[in-house]
Coordinates of N, CA and C in Angstrom, one line a residue:
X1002 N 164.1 87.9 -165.5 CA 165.4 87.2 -165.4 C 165.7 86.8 -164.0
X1003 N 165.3 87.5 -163.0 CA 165.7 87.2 -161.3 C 164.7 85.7 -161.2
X1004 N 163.3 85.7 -161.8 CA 162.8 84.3 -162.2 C 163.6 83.1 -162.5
X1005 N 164.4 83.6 -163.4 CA 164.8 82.2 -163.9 C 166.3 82.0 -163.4
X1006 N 167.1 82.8 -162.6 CA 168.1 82.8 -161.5 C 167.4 82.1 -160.5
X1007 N 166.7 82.6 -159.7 CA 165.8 81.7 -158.8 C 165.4 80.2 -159.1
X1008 N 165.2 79.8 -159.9 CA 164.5 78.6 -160.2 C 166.1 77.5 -160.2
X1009 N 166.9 78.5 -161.5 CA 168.6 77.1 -161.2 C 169.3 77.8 -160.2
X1010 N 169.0 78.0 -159.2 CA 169.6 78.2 -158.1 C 169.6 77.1 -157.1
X1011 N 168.3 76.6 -157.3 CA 168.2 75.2 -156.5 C 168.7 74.1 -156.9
X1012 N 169.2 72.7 -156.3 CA 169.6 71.6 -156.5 C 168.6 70.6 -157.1
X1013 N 167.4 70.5 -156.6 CA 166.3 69.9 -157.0 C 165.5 70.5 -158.5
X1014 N 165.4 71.8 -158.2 CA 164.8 72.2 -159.9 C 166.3 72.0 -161.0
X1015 N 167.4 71.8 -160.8 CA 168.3 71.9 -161.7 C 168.2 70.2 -162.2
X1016 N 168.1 69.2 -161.1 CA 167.5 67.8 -161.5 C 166.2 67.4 -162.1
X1017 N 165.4 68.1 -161.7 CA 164.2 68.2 -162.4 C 164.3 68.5 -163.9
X1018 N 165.4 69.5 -163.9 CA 165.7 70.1 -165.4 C 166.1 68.8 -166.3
X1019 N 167.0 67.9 -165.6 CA 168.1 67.0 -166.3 C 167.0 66.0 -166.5
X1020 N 166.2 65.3 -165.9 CA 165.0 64.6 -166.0 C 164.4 64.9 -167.5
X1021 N 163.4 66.1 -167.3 CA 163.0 66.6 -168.5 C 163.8 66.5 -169.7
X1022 N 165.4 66.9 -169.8 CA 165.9 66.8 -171.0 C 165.8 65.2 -171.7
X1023 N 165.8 64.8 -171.1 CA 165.6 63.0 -171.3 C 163.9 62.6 -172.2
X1024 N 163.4 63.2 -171.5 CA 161.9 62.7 -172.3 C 160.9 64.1 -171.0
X1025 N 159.4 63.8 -171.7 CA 158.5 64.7 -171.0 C 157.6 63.8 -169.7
X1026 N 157.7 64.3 -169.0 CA 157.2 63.5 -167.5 C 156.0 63.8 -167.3
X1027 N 155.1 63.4 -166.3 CA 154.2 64.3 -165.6 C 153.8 64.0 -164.2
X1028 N 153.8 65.0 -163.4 CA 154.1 65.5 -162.2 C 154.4 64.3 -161.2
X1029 N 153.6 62.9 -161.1 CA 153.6 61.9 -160.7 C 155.1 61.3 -160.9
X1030 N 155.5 61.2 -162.2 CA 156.7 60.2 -162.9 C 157.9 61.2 -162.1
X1031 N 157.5 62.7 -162.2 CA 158.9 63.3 -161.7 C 159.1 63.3 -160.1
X1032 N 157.6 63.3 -159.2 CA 157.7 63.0 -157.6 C 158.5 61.6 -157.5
X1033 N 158.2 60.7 -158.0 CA 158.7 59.5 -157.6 C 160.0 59.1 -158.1
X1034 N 160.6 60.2 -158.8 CA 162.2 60.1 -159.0 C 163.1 61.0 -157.3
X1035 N 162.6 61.3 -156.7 CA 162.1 62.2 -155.4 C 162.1 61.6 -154.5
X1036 N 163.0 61.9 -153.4 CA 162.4 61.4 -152.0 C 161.7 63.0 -151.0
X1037 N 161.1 63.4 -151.5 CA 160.2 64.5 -150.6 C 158.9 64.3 -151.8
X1038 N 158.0 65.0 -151.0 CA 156.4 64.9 -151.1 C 156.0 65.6 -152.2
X1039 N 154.9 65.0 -152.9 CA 154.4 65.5 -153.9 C 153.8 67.6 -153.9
X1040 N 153.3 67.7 -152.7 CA 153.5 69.4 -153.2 C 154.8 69.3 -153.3
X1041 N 155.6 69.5 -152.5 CA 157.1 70.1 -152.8 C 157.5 70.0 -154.1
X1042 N 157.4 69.0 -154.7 CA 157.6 68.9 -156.4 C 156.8 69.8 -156.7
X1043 N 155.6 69.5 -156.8 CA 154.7 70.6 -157.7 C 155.2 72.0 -157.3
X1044 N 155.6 72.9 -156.0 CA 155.7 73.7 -155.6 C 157.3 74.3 -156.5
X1045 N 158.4 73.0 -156.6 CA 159.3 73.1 -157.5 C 159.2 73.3 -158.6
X1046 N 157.7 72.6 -159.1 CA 157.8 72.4 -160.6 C 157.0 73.9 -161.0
X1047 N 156.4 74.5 -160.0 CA 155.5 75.9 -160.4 C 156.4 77.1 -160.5
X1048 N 157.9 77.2 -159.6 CA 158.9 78.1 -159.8 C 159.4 77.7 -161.4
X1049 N 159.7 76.5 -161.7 CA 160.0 76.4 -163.2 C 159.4 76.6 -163.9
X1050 N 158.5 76.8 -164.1 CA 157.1 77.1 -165.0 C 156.7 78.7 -165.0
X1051 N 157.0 79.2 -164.0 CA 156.7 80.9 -163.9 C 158.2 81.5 -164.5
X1052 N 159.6 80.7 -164.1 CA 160.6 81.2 -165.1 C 160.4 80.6 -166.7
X1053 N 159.6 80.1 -167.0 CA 159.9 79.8 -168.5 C 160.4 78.6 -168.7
X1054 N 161.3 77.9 -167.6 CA 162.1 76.7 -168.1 C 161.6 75.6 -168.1
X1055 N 160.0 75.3 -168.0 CA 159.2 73.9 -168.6 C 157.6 74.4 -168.5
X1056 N 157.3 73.9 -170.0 CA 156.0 74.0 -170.1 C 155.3 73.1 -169.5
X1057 N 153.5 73.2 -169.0 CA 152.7 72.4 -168.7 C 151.6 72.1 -169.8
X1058 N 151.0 71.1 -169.6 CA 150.2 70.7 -170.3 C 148.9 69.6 -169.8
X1059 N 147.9 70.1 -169.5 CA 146.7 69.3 -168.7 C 146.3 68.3 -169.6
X1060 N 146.8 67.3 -169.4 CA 145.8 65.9 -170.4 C 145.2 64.9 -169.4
X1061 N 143.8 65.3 -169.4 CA 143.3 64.7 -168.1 C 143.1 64.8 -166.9
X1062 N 143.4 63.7 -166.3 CA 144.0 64.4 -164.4 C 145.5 64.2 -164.7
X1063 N 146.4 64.4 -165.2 CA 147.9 63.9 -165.3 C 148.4 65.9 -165.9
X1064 N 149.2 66.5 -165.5 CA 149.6 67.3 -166.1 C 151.1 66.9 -166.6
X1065 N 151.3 67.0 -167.5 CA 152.9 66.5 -168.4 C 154.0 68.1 -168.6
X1066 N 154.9 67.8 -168.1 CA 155.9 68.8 -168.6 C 156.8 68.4 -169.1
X1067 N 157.7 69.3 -169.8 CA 158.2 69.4 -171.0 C 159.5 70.5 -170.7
X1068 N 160.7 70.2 -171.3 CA 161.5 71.2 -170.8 C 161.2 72.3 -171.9
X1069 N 161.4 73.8 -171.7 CA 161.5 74.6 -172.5 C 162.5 75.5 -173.1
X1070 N 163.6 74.9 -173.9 CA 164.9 75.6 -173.8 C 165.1 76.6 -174.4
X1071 N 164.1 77.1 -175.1 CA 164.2 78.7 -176.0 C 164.5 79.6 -174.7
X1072 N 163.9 79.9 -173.7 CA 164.4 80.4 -172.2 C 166.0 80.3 -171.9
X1073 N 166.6 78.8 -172.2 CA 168.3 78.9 -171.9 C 168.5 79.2 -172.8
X1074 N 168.5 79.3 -174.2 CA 169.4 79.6 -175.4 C 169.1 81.3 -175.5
X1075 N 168.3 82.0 -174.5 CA 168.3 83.3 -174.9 C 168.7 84.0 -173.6
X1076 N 168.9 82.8 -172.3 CA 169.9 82.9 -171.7 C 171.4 83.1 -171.7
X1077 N 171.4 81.8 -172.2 CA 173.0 81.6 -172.9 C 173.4 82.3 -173.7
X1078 N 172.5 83.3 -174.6 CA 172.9 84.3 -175.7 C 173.2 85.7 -174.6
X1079 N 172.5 86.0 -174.2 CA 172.8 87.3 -172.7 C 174.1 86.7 -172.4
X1080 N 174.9 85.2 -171.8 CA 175.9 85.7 -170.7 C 177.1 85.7 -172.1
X1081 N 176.7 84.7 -173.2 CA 177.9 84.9 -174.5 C 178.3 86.6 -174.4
X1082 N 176.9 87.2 -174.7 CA 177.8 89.0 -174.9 C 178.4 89.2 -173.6
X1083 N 178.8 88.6 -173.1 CA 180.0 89.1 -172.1 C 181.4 88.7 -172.3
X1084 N 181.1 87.9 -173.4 CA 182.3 87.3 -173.7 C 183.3 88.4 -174.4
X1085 N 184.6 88.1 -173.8 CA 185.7 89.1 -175.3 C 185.8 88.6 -176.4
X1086 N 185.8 89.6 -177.2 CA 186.6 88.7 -178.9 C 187.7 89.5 -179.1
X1087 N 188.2 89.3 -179.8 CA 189.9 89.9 -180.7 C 189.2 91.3 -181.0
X1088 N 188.2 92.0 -181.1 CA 188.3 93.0 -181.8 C 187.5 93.6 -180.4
X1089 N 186.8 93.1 -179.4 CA 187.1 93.8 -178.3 C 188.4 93.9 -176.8
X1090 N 189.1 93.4 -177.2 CA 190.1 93.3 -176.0 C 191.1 94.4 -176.6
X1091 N 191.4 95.1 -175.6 CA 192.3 96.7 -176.2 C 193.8 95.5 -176.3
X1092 N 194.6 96.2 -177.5 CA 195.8 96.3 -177.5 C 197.1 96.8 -176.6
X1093 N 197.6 96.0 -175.9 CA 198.9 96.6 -175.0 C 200.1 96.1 -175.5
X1094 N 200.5 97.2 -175.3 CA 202.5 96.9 -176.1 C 203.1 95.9 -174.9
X1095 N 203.9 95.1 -175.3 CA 204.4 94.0 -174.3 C 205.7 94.7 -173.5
X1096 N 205.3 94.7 -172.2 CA 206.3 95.4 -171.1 C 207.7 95.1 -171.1
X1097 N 208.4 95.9 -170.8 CA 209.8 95.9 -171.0 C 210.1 95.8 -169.1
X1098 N 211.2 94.9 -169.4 CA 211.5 95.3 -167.6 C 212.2 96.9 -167.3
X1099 N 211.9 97.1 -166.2 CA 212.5 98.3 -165.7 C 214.0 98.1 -165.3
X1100 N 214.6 98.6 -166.0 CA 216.2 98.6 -165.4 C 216.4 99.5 -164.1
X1101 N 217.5 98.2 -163.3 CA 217.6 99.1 -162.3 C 218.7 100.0 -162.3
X1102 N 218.9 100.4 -161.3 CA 220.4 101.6 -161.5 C 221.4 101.1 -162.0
X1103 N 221.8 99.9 -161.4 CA 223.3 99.2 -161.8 C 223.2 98.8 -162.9
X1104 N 221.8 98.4 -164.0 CA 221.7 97.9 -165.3 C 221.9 99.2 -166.1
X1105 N 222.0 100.3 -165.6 CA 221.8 101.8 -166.9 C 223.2 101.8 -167.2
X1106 N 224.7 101.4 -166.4 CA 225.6 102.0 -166.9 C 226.2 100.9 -168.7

């Protein structure tokens, strides 16, 4: 899990992400959406790859990635159970104001 915190932690791998949801790229198509150098992508695209959030695939000399979203939706399922519902939030009686002295007589 600290994998795939690390990976959308960046500004660049979280664009890379948005790229991929669109269609599957390969490594070339996604440097040149990019103004820094082709390791640096690849070096981005290998932290996404080691969290799970895009598959690779060698066809040729061109490697193509692909986003992989079973990784967010079992994300997204982890931070949902933190969520409350109606039958976990405790019951409290709704507060009365405190009377002060001059209100008791």
């Amino acid at each position: 899990m600290n994998n795939l915190f690390k990976a959308l932690n960046d500004p660049t791998r979280r664009q890379i992400l948005d790229l991929l949801r669109g269609s599957d790229l390969n490594a070339g198509e996604i440097a040149d959406r990019f103004n820094m150098t082709k390791p640096s992508i690849s070096h981005h695209l290998d932290l996404l790859r080691q969290a799970g959030l895009v598959e690779s695939v060698k066809q040729g000399q061109f490697i193509n990635y692909s986003l992989n979203t079973t990784v967010l939706d079992d994300l997204l399922a982890w931070l949902m159970s933190f969520q409350k519902t109606d039958a976990t939030i405790p019951a409290t009686e709704p507060s009365t104001p405190e009377k002060t002295p001059d209100q008791t007589r």
